[in-house]
Short mmCIF file of C-alpha atoms in Angstrom, two decimals:
data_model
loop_
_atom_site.label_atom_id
_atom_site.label_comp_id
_atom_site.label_asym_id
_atom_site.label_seq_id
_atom_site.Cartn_x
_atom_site.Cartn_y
_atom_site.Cartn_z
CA UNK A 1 132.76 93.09 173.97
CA UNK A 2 133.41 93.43 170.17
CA UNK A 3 133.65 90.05 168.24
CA UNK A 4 136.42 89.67 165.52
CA UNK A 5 134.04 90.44 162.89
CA UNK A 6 132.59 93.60 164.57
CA UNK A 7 136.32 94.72 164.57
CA UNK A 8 136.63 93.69 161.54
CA UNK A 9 133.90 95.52 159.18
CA UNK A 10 134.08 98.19 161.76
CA UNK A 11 136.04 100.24 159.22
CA UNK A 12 136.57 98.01 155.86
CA UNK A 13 138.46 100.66 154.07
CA UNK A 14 141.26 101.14 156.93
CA UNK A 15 141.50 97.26 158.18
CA UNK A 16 144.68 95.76 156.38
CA UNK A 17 142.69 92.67 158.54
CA UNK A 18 139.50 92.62 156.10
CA UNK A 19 141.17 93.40 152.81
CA UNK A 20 143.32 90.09 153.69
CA UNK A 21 140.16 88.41 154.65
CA UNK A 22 138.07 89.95 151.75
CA UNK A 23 141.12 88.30 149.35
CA UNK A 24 140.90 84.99 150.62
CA UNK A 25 137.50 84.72 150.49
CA UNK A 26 137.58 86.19 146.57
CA UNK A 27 140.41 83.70 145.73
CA UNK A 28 137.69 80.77 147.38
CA UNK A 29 135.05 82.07 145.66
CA UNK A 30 137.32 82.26 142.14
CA UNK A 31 138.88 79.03 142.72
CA UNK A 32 135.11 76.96 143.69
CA UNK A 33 133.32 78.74 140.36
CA UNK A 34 136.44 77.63 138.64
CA UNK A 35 136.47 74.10 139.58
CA UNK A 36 132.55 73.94 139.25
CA UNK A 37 132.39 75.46 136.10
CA UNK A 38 135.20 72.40 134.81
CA UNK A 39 133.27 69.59 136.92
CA UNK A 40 129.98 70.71 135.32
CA UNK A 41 131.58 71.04 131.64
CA UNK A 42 133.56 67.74 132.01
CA UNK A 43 130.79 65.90 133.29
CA UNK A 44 128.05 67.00 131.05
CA UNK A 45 131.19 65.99 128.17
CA UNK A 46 131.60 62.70 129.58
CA UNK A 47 127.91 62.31 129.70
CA UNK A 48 127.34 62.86 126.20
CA UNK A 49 130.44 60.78 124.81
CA UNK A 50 129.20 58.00 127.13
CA UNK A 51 125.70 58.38 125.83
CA UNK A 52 126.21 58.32 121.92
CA UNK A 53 128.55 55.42 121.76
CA UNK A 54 125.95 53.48 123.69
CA UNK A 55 123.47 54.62 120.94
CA UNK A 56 126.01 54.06 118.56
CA UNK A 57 126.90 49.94 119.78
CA UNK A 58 123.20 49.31 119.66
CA UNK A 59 122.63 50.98 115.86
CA UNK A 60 125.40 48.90 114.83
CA UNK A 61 123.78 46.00 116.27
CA UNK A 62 120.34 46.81 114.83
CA UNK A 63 122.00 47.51 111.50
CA UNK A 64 123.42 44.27 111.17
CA UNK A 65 121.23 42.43 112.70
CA UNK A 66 117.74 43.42 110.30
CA UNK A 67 118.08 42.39 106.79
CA UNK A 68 118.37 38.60 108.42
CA UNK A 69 116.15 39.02 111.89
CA UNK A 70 113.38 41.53 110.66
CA UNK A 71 111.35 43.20 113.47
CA UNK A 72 112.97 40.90 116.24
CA UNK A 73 116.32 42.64 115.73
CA UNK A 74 114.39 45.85 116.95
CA UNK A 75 115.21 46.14 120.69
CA UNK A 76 112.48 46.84 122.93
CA UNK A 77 113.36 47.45 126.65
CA UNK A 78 112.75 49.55 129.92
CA UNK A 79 115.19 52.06 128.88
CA UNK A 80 115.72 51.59 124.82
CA UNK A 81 113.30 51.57 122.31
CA UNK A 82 113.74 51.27 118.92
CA UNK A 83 111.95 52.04 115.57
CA UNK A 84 112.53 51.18 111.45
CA UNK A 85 109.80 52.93 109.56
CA UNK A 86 109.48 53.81 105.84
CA UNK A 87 109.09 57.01 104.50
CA UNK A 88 105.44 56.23 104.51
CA UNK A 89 105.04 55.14 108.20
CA UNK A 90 106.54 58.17 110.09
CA UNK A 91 102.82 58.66 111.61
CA UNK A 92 103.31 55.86 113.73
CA UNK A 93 107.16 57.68 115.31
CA UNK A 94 106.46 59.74 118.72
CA UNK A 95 105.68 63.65 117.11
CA UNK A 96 109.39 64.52 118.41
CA UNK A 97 110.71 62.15 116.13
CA UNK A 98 109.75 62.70 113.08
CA UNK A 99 111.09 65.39 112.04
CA UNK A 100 114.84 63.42 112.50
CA UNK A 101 117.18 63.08 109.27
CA UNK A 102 119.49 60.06 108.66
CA UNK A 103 122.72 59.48 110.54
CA UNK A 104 122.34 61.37 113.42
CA UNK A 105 124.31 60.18 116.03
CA UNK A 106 122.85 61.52 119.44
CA UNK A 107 120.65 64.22 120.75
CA UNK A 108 118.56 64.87 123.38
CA UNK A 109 114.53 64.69 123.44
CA UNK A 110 112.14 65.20 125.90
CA UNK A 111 108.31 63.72 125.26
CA UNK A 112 106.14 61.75 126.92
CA UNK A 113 107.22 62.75 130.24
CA UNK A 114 110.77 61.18 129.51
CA UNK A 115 113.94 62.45 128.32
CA UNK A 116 115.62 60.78 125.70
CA UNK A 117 119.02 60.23 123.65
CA UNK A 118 118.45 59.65 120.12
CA UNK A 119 120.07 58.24 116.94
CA UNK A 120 119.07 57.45 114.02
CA UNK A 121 120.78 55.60 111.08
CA UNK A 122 119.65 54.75 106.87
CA UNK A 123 118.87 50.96 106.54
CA UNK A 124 118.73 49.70 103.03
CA UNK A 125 117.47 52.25 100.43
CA UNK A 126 114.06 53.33 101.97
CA UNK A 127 113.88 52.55 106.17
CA UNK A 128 115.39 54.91 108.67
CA UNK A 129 116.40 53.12 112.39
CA UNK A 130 115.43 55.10 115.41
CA UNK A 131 116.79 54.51 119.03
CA UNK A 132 116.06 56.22 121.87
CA UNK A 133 117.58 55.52 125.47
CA UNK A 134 115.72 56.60 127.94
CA UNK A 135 117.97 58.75 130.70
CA UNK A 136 115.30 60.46 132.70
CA UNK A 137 117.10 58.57 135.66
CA UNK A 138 120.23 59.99 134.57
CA UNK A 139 119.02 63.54 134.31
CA UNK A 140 117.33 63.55 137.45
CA UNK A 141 120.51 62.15 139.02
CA UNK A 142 122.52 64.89 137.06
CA UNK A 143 120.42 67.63 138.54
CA UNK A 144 120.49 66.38 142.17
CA UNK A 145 124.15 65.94 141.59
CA UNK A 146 124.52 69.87 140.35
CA UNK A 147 122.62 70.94 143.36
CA UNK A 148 124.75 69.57 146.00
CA UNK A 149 127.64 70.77 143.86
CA UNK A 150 126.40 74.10 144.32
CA UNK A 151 125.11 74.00 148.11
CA UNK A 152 128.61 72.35 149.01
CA UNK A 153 130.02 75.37 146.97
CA UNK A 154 127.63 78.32 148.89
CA UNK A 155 128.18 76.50 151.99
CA UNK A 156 132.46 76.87 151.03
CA UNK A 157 131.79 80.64 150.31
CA UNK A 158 129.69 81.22 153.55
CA UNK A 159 132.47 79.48 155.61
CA UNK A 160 135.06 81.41 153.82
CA UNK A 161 134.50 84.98 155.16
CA UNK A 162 134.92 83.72 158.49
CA UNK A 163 137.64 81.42 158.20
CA UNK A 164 139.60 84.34 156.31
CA UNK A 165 138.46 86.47 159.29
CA UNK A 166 140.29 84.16 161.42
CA UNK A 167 143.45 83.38 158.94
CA UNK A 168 143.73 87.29 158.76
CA UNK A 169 143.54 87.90 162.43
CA UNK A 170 146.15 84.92 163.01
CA UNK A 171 148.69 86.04 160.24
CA UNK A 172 148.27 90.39 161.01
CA UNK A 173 148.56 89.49 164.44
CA UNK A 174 152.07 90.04 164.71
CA UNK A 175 151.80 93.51 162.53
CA UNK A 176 148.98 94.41 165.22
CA UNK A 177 151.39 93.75 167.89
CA UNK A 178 153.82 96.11 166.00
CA UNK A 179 151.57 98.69 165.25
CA UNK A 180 150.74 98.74 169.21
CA UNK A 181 153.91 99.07 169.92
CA UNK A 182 154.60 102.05 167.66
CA UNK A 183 151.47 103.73 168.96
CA UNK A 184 152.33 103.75 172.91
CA UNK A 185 155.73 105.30 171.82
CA UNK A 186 156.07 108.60 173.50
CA UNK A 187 157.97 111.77 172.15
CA UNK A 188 160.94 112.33 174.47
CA UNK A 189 160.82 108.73 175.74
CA UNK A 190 163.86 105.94 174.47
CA UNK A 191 162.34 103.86 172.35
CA UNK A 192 162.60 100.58 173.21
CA UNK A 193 164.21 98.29 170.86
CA UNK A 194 161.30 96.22 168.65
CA UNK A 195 163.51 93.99 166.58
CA UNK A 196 164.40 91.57 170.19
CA UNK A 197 160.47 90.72 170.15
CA UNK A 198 159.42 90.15 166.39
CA UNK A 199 162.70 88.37 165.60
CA UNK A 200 161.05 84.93 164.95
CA UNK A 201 158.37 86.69 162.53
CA UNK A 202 158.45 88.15 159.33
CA UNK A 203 157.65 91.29 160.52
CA UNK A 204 161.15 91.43 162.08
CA UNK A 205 162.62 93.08 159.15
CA UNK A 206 160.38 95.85 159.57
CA UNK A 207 161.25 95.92 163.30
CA UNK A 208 165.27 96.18 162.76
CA UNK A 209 164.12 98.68 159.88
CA UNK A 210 161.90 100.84 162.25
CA UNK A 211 164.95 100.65 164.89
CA UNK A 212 167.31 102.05 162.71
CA UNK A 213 165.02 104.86 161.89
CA UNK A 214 163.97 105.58 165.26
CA UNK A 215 167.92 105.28 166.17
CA UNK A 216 168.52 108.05 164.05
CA UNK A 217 165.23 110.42 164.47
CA UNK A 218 166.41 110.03 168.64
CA UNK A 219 169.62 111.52 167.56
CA UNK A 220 168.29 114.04 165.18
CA UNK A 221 165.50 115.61 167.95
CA UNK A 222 169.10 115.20 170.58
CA UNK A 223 170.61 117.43 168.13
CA UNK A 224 167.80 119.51 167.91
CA UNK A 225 167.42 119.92 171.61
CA UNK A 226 171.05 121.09 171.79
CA UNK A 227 170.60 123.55 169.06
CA UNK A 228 167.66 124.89 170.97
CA UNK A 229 169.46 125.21 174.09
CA UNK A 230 172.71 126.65 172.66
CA UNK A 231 171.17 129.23 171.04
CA UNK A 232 168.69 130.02 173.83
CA UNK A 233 171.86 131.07 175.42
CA UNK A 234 174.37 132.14 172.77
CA UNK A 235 172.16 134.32 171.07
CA UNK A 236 170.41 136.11 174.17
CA UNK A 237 173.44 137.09 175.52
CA UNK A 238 174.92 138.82 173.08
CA UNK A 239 171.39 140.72 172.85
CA UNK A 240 171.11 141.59 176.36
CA UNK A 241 174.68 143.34 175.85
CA UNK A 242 173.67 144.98 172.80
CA UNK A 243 170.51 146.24 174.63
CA UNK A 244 172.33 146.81 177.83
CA UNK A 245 175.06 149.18 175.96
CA UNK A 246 171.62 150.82 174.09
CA UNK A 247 170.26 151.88 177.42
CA UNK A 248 173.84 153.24 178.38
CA UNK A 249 174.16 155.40 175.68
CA UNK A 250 170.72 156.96 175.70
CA UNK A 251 171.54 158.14 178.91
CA UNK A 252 173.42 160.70 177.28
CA UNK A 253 171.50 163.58 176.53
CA UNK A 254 173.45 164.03 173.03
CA UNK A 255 172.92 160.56 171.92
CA UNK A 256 169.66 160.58 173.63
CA UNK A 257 167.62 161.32 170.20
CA UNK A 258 169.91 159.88 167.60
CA UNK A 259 168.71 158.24 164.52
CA UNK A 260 171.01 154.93 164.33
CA UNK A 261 171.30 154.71 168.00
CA UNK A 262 167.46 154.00 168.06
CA UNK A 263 167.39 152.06 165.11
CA UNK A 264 170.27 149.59 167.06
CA UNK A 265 167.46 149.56 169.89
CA UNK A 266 164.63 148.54 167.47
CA UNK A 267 166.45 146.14 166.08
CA UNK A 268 167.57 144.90 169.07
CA UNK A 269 164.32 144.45 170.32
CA UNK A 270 162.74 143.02 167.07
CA UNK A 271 165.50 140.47 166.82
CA UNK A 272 164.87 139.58 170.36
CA UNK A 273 161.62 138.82 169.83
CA UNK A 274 162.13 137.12 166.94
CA UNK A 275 164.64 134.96 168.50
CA UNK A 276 162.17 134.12 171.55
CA UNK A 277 159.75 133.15 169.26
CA UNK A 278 161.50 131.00 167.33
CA UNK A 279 162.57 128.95 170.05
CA UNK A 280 158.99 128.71 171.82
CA UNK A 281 158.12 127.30 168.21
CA UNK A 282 160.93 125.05 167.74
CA UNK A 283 159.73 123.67 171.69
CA UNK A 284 156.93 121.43 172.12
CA UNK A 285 155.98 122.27 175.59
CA UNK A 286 152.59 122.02 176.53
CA UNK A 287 153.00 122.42 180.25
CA UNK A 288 154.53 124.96 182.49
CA UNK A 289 157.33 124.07 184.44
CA UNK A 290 154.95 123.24 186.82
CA UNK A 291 153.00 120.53 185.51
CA UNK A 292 150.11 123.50 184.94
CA UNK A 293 148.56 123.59 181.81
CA UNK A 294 149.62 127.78 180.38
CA UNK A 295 146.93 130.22 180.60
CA UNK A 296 147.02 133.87 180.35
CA UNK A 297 144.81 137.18 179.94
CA UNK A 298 145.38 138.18 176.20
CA UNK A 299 143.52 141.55 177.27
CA UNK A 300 146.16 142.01 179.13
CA UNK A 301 148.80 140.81 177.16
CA UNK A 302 147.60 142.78 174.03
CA UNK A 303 147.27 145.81 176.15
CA UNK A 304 151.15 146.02 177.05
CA UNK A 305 151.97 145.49 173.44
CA UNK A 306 150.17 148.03 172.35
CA UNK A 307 151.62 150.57 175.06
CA UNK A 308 155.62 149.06 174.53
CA UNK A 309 155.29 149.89 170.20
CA UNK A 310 153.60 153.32 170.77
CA UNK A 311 157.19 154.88 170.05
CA UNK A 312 157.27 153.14 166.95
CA UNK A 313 153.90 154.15 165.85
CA UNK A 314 155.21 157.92 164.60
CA UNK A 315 152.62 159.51 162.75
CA UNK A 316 149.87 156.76 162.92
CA UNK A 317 147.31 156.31 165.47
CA UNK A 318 146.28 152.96 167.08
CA UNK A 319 142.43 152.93 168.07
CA UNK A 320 141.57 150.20 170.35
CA UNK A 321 137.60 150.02 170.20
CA UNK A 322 137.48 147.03 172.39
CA UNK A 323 139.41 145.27 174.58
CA UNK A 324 137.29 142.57 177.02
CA UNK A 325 138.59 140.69 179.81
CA UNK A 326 139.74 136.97 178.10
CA UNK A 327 141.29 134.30 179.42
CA UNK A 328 142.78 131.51 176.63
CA UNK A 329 144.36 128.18 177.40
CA UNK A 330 147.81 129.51 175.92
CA UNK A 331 151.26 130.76 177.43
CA UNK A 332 152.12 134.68 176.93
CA UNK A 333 154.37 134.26 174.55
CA UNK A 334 151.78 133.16 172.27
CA UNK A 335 149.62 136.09 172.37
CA UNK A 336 153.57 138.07 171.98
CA UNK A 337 154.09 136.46 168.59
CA UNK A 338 150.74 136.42 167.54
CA UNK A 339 148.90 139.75 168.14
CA UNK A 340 152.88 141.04 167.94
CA UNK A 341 153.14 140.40 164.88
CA UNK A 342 150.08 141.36 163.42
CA UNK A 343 150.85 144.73 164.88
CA UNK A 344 154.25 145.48 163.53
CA UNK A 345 152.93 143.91 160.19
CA UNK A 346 149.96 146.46 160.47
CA UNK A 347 152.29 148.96 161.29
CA UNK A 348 154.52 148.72 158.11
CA UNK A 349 152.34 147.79 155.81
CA UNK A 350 148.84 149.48 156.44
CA UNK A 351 147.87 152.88 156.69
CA UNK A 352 147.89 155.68 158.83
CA UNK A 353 145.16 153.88 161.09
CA UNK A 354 145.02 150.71 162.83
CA UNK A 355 141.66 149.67 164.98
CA UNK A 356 142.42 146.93 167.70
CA UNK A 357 139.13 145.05 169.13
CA UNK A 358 138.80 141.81 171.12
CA UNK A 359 135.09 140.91 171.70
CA UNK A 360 133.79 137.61 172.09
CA UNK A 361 137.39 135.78 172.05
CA UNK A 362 137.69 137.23 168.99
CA UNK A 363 141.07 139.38 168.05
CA UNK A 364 141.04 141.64 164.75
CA UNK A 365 143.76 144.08 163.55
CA UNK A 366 142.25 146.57 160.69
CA UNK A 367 143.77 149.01 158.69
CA UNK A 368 143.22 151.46 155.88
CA UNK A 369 146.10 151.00 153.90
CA UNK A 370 146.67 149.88 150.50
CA UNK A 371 145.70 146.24 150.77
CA UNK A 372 146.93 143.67 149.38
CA UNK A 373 146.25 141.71 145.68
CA UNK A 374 145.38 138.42 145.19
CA UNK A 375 148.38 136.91 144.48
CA UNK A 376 149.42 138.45 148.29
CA UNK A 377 146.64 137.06 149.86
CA UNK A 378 147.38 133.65 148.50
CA UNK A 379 151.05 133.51 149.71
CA UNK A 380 150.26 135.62 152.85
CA UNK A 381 151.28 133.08 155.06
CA UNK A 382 154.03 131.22 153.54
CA UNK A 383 157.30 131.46 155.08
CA UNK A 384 159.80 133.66 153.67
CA UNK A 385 157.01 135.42 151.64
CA UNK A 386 157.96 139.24 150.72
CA UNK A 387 156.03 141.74 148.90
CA UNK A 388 155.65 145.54 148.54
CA UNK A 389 157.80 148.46 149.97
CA UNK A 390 159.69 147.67 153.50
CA UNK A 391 159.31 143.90 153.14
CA UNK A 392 160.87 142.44 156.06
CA UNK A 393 161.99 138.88 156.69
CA UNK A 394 158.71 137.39 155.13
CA UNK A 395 158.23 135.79 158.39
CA UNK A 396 155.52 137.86 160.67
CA UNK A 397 152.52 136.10 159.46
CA UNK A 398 154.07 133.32 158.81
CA UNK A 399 155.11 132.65 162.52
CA UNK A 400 151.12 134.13 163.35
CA UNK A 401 149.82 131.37 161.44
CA UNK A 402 152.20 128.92 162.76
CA UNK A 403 151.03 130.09 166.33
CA UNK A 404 147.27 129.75 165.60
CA UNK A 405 147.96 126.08 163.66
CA UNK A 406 149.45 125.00 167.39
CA UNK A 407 146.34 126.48 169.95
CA UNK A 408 143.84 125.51 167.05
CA UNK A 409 142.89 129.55 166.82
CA UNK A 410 141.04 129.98 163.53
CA UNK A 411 142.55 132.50 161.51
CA UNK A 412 140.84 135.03 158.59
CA UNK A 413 142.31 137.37 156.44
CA UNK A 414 140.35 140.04 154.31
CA UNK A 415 141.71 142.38 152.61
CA UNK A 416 141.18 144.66 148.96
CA UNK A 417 143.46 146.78 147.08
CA UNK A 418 142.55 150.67 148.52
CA UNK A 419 140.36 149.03 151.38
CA UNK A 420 142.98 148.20 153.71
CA UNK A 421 144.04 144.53 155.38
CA UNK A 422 141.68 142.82 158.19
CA UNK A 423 143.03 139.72 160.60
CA UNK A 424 140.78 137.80 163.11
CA UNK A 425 141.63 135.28 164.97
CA UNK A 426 139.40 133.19 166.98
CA UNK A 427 140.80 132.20 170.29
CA UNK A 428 139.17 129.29 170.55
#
């Protein structure tokens, strides 16, 4: 079972949990340096003021006390020692403080194994004073006193990551929740209403937010559904009349073979198509109707499409080299659209020959027409696209790639100007 942490570095760069975590433990971090950095400054401040006016006391004292006392006003202690030498006697001053000038009012020497704080002061016209307390004590107390400082202050950093861990998990837990929530929400289920269980959290406004919004996507897809329905039936019907009248009329021998009569049925049948796949699109079904997941034999499939456009083909010729036996986990209307479309686009825009082969799940349409530019190939499948003589709606490729984008078919277009056009798709 995965520990917080183990959740929580699992993915650093996603987790809202450890960049909440990674900020507390920065603002610890900025907020111990800070406070050691002013301990350490203030201390070593206080230090040194407290350090030179004890100096300072004791060279007034010596001062004053001298020119009447002599030698016996120069103290001599376990921790100050003091010295009033002539120019002429400096030989007989510890080497580190020699090389001392008048009225200096404290600094810090280290000899003989001690560490010192030193002043010095002019006495009469030719002696110099000398005292130096000894704070070796006080340094070695200083140091210890640093070191625990900065232990305490690792120790506060070490304990931080965790302890933000933990703040982070308690205060994101109710966004978890929320995002949970979200996540088991299923298309074409009623949401349930969030808001009633984050109402005593802060993530509540988001909840009432995320209600409203999912209030009105539920009645945008209800609108959409209706619109999908209505027009499955209000636009097939008038096309099965217009198709039914069609097949009435070429039963007459004299309107058997006319021009705009079989244009009507072309365009009957093109819109018809282009109407059913539309709506398949504009579904999201990924079952049939019952419960099976959709399968079909696009050998098959592409077979009968070929055969129903052979009257449109006129004057070109349709070579299918191969055609192997494939099954794909996709409905028939997807191989319709698809390979449909590539067809009637190969049939307007390519040449006078079009080569059809299916071998190893893979589906290419050739031809050796003009080809297309660069600029074509670029916006060959964008929707509403149109270039070159007999453009059509701009949509045949575009609803090919939309197709291939839904079953995951990998789709590749080659084509040169005077080489002709070449579509595979992998039916994966």
């Amino acid at each position: 079972m995965k520990t917080g942490l183990d959740r929580l570095f699992r993915n650093p760069r996603d987790s809202l949990q450890f960049r909440v975590a990674f900020a507390l433990a920065l603002f610890v971090a900025v907020v111990v340096s800070a406070v050691l950095l002013a301990l350490f400054t203030i201390n070593g401040r206080l230090k040194t003021d407290l350090l030179n006016a004890l100096v300072a006391r004791q060279m007034t004292e010596l001062v004053d006390d001298y020119p009447t006392q002599g030698a016996n006003a120069i103290p001599r202690s376990a921790n100050l020692t003091g010295y009033v030498v002539a120019p002429d006697q400096r030989n007989e001053l510890p080497d580190a403080l020699r090389g001392l000038g008048p009225n200096v009012k404290g600094v810090t020497l280290t000899y003989d194994n001690h560490t010192y704080r030193v002043g010095t002061h002019a006495i009469g016209d030719h002696k110099q004073a000398y005292l130096a307390y000894d704070i070796t004590a006080i340094e070695s107390r200083e140091s210890m006193f640093k070191i625990i400082a900065i232990v305490a202050a690792l120790l506060v950093l070490i304990l931080a990551v965790p302890l933000g861990a933990w703040i982070a998990r308690i205060s994101l837990k109710p966004i978890n929740a929320l995002a949970e929530h979200v996540a088991s929400l299923q298309p074409g289920a009623r949401p349930t209403r969030l808001a009633d269980q984050f109402e005593h959290y802060e993530v509540g406004v988001i909840a009432h937010a995320f209600d409203r919004f999912m209030s009105r996507l539920e009645e945008f897809v209800e609108r959409e559904r209706s619109f999908t329905a209505d027009a499955s039936h209000e636009l097939r019907t008038p096309l099965a009349v217009i198709q039914g009248a069609v097949e009435v009329l070429q039963q007459d021998p004299q309107l058997a073979d006319s021009g705009p009569l079989t244009r009507i049925d072309r365009a009957s049948h093109q819109m018809a198509e282009l109407i059913e796949a539309l709506l398949f699109l504009a579904r999201d079904e990924q079952s049939e109707a019952d419960g099976a997941a959709p399968s079909c034999r696009a050998d098959v499939v592409i077979g009968e499409i070929v055969e129903a456009y052979r009257p449109l083909m006129a004057r070109k010729t349709i070579e299918v080299d191969t055609l192997d036996s494939c099954e794909i986990a996709a409905p028939r209307i997807a191989v319709v659209i698809a390979f449909g479309n590539l067809l009637r686009n190969a049939l307007r825009h390519g040449g006078n020959e079009i080569r059809i082969t299916l071998a190893d799940r893979r589906l290419t349409v050739a031809d050796n027409g003009d080809g297309m530019t660069t600029e074509e190939l670029q916006h060959a499948f964008v929707r509403g696209y149109r270039s070159g003589p007999g453009a059509g709606l701009g949509l045949g490729l575009y609803l090919v790639k939309r197709v291939a984008d839904r079953y995951h078919w990998r789709i590749r277009l080659a084509s040169r100007p005077e080489e002709g056009t070449r579509i595979e798709l992998q039916l994966v």
